[in-house]
JSON list of C-alpha atoms in Angstrom, two decimals:
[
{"chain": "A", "resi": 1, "resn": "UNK", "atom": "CA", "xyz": [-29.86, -18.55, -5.04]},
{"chain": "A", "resi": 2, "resn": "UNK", "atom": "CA", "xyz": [-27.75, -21.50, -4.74]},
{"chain": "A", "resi": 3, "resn": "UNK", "atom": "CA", "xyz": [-28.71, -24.43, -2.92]},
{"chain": "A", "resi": 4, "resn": "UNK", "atom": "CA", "xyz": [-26.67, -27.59, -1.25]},
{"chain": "A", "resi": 5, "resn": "UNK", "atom": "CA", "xyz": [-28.59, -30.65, 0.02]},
{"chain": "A", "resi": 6, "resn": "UNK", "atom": "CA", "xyz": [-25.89, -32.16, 2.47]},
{"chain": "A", "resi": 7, "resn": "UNK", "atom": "CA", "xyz": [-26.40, -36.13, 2.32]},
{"chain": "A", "resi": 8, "resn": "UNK", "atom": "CA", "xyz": [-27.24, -35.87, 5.96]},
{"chain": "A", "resi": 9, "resn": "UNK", "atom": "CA", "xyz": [-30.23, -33.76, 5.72]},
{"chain": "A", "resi": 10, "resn": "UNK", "atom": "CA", "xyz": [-33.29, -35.43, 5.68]},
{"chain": "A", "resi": 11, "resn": "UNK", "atom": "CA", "xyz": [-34.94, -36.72, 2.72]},
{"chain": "A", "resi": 12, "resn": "UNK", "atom": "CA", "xyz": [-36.57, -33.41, 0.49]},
{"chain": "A", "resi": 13, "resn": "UNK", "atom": "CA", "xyz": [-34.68, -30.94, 3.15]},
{"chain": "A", "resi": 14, "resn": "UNK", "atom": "CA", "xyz": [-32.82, -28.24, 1.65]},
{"chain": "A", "resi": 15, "resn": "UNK", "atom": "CA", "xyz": [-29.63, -26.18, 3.40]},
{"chain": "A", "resi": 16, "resn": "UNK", "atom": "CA", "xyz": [-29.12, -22.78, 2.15]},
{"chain": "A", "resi": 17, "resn": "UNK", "atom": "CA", "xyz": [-25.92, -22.12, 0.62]},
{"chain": "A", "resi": 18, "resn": "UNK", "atom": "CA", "xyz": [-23.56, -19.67, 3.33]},
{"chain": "A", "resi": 19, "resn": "UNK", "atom": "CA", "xyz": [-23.93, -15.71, 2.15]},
{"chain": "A", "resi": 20, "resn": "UNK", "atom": "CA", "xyz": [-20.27, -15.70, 1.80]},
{"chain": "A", "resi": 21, "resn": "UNK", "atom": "CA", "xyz": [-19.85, -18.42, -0.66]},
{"chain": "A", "resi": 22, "resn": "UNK", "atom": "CA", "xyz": [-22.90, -17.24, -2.92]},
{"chain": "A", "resi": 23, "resn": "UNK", "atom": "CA", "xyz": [-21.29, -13.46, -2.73]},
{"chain": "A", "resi": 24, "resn": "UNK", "atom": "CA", "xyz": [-18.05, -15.13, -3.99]},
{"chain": "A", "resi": 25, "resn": "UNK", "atom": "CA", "xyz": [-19.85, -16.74, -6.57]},
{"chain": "A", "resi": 26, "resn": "UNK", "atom": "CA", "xyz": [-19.73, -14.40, -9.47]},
{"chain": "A", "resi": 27, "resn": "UNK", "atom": "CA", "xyz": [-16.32, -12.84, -8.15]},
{"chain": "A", "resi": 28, "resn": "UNK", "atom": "CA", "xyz": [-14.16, -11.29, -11.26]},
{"chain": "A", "resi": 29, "resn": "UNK", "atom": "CA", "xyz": [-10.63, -10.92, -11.00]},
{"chain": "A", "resi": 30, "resn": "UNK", "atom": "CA", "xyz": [-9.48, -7.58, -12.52]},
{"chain": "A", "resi": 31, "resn": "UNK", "atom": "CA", "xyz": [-5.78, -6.89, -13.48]},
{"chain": "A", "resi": 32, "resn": "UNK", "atom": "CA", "xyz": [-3.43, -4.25, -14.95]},
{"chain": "A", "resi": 33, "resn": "UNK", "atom": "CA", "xyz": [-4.93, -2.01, -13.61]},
{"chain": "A", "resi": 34, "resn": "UNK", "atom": "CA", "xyz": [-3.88, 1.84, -13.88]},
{"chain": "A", "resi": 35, "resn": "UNK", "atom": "CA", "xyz": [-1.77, 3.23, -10.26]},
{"chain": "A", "resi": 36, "resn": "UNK", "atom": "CA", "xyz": [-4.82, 5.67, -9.81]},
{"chain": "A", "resi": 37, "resn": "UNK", "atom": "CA", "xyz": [-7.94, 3.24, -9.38]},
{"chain": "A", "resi": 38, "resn": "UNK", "atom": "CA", "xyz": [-9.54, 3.21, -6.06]},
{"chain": "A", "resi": 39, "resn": "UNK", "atom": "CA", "xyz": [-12.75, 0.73, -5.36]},
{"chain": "A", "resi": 40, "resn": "UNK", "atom": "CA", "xyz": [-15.35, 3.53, -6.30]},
{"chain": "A", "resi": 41, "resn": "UNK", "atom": "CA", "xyz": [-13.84, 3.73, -9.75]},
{"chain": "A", "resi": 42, "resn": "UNK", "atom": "CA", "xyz": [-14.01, -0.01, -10.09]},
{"chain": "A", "resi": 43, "resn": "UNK", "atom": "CA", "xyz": [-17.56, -0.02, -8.63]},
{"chain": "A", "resi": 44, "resn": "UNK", "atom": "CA", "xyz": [-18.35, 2.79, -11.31]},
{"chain": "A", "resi": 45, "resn": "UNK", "atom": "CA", "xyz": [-17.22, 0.69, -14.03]},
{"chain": "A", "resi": 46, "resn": "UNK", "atom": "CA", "xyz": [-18.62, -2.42, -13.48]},
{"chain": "A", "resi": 47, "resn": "UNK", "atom": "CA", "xyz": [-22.38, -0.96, -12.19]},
{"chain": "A", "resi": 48, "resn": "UNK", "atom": "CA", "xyz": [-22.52, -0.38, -15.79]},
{"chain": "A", "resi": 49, "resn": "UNK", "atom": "CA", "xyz": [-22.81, -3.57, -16.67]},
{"chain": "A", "resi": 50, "resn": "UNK", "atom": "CA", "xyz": [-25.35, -4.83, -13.40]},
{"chain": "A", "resi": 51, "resn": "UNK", "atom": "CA", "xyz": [-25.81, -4.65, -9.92]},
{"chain": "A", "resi": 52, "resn": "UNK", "atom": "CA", "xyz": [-22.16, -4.34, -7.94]},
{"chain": "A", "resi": 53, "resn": "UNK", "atom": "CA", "xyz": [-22.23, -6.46, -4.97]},
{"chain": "A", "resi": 54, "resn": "UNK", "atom": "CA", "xyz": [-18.42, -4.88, -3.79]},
{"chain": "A", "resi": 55, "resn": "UNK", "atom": "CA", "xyz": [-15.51, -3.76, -5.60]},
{"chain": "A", "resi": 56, "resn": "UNK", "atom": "CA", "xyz": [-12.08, -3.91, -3.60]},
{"chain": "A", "resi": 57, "resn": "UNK", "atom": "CA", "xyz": [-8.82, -2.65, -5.55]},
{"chain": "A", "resi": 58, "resn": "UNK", "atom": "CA", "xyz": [-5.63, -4.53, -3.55]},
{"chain": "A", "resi": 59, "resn": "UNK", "atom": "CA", "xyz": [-2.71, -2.52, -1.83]},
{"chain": "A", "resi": 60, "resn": "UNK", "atom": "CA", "xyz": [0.63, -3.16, -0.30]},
{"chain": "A", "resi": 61, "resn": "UNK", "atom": "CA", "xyz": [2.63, -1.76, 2.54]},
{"chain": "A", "resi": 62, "resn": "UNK", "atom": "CA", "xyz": [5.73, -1.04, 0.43]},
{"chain": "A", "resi": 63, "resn": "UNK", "atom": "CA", "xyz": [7.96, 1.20, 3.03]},
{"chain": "A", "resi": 64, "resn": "UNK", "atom": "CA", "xyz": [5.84, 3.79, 4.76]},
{"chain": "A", "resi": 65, "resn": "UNK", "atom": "CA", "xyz": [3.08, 4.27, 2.05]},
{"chain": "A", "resi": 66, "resn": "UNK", "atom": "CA", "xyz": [-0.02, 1.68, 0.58]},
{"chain": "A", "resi": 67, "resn": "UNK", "atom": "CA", "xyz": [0.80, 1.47, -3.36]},
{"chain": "A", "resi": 68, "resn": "UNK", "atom": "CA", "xyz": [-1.64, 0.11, -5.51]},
{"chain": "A", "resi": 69, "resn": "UNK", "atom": "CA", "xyz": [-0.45, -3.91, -6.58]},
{"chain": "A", "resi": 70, "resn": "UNK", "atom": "CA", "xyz": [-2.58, -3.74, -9.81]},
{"chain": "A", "resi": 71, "resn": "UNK", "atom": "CA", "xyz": [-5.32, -5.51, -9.59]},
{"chain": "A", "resi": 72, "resn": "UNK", "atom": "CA", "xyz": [-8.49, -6.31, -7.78]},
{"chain": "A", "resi": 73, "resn": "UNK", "atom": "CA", "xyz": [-11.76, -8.09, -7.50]},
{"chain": "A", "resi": 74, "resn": "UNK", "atom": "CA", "xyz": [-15.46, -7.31, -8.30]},
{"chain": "A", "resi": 75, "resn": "UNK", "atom": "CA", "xyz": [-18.08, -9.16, -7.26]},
{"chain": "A", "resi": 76, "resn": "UNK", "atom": "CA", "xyz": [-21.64, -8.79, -9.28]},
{"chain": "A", "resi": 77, "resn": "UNK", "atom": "CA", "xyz": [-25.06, -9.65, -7.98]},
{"chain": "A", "resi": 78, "resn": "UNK", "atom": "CA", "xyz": [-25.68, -12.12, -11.04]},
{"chain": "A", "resi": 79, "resn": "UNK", "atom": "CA", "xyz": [-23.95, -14.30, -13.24]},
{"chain": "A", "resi": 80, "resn": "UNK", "atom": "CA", "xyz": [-25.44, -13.00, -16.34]},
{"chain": "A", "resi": 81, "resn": "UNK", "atom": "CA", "xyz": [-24.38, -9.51, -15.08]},
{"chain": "A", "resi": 82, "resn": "UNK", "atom": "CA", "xyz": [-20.91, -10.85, -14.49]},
{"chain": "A", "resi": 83, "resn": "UNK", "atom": "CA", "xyz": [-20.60, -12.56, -17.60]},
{"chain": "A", "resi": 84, "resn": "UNK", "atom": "CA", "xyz": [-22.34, -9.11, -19.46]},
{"chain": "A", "resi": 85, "resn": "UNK", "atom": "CA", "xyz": [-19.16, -7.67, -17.28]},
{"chain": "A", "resi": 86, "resn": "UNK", "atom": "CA", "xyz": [-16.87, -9.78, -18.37]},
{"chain": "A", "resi": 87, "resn": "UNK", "atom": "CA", "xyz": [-17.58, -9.40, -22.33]},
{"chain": "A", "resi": 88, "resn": "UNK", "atom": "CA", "xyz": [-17.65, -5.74, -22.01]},
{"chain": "A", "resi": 89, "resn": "UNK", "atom": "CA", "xyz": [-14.37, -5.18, -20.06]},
{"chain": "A", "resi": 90, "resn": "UNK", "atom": "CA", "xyz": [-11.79, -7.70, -21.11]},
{"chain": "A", "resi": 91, "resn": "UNK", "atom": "CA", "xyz": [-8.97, -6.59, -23.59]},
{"chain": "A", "resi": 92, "resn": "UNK", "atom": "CA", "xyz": [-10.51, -2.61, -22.49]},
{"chain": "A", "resi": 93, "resn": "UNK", "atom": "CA", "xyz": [-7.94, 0.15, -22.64]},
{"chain": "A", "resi": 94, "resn": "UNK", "atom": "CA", "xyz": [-8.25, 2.64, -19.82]},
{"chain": "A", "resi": 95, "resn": "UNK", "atom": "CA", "xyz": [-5.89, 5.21, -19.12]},
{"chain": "A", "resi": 96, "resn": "UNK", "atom": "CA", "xyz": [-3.38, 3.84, -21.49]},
{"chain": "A", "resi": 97, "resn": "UNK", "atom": "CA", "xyz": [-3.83, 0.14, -19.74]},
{"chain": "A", "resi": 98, "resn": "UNK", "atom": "CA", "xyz": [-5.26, -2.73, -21.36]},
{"chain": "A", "resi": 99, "resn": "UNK", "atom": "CA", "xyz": [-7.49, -4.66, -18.54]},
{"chain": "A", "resi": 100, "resn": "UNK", "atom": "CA", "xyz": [-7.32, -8.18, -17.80]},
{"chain": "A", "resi": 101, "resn": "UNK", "atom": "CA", "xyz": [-10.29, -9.86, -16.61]},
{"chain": "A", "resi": 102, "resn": "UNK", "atom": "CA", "xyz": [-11.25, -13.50, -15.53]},
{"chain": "A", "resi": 103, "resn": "UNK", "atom": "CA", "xyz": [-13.79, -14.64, -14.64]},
{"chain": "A", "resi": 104, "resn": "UNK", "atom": "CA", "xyz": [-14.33, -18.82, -13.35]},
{"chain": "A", "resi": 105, "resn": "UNK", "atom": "CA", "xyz": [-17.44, -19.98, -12.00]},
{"chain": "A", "resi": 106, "resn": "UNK", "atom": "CA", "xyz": [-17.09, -21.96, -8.78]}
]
């Protein structure tokens, strides 16, 4: 768990980090990604490699139908697990596609 000690706390007082900036944390961006990838695929992939905290593939309104933009973002409960991720994944060809992963600690 991350931790931030805000100068105005008291002396030895400790503020917990917000939940949504330690689940962003060990974020992964994942691109070219094939047109038939939905989050539970991603999730499937990744859970290999750790706990999956969420998986979310992105869409666009293109006309009157959601197509798939090609990329995504899982989030993993560690950063070992998201660095394991990380070296496991990157350069990996699925379904013809060679995935692009990145991965920068905040």
């Amino acid at each position: 768990m991350l931790l931030i000690v805000h100068k105005a706390a008291l002396r030895g007082a400790r503020v917990e980090t917000p939940s949504h900036q330690s689940k962003s944390a060990f974020r992964i961006y994942v691109g070219n990604l094939p047109s038939q990838v939905d989050d539970s695929w991603l999730e499937e992939l990744f859970s290999k490699h750790g706990k999956v905290v969420d998986a979310r593939v992105v869409y666009e309104r293109r006309g009157g139908t959601w197509s798939l933009r090609g990329f995504g973002f899982v989030t993993m409960a560690t950063e070992e697990e998201t660095c394991d991720a990380v070296y496991a994944l990157n350069k990996q060809i699925l379904e013809g596609r060679a995935l692009e992963i990145h991965f920068e600690p905040l």
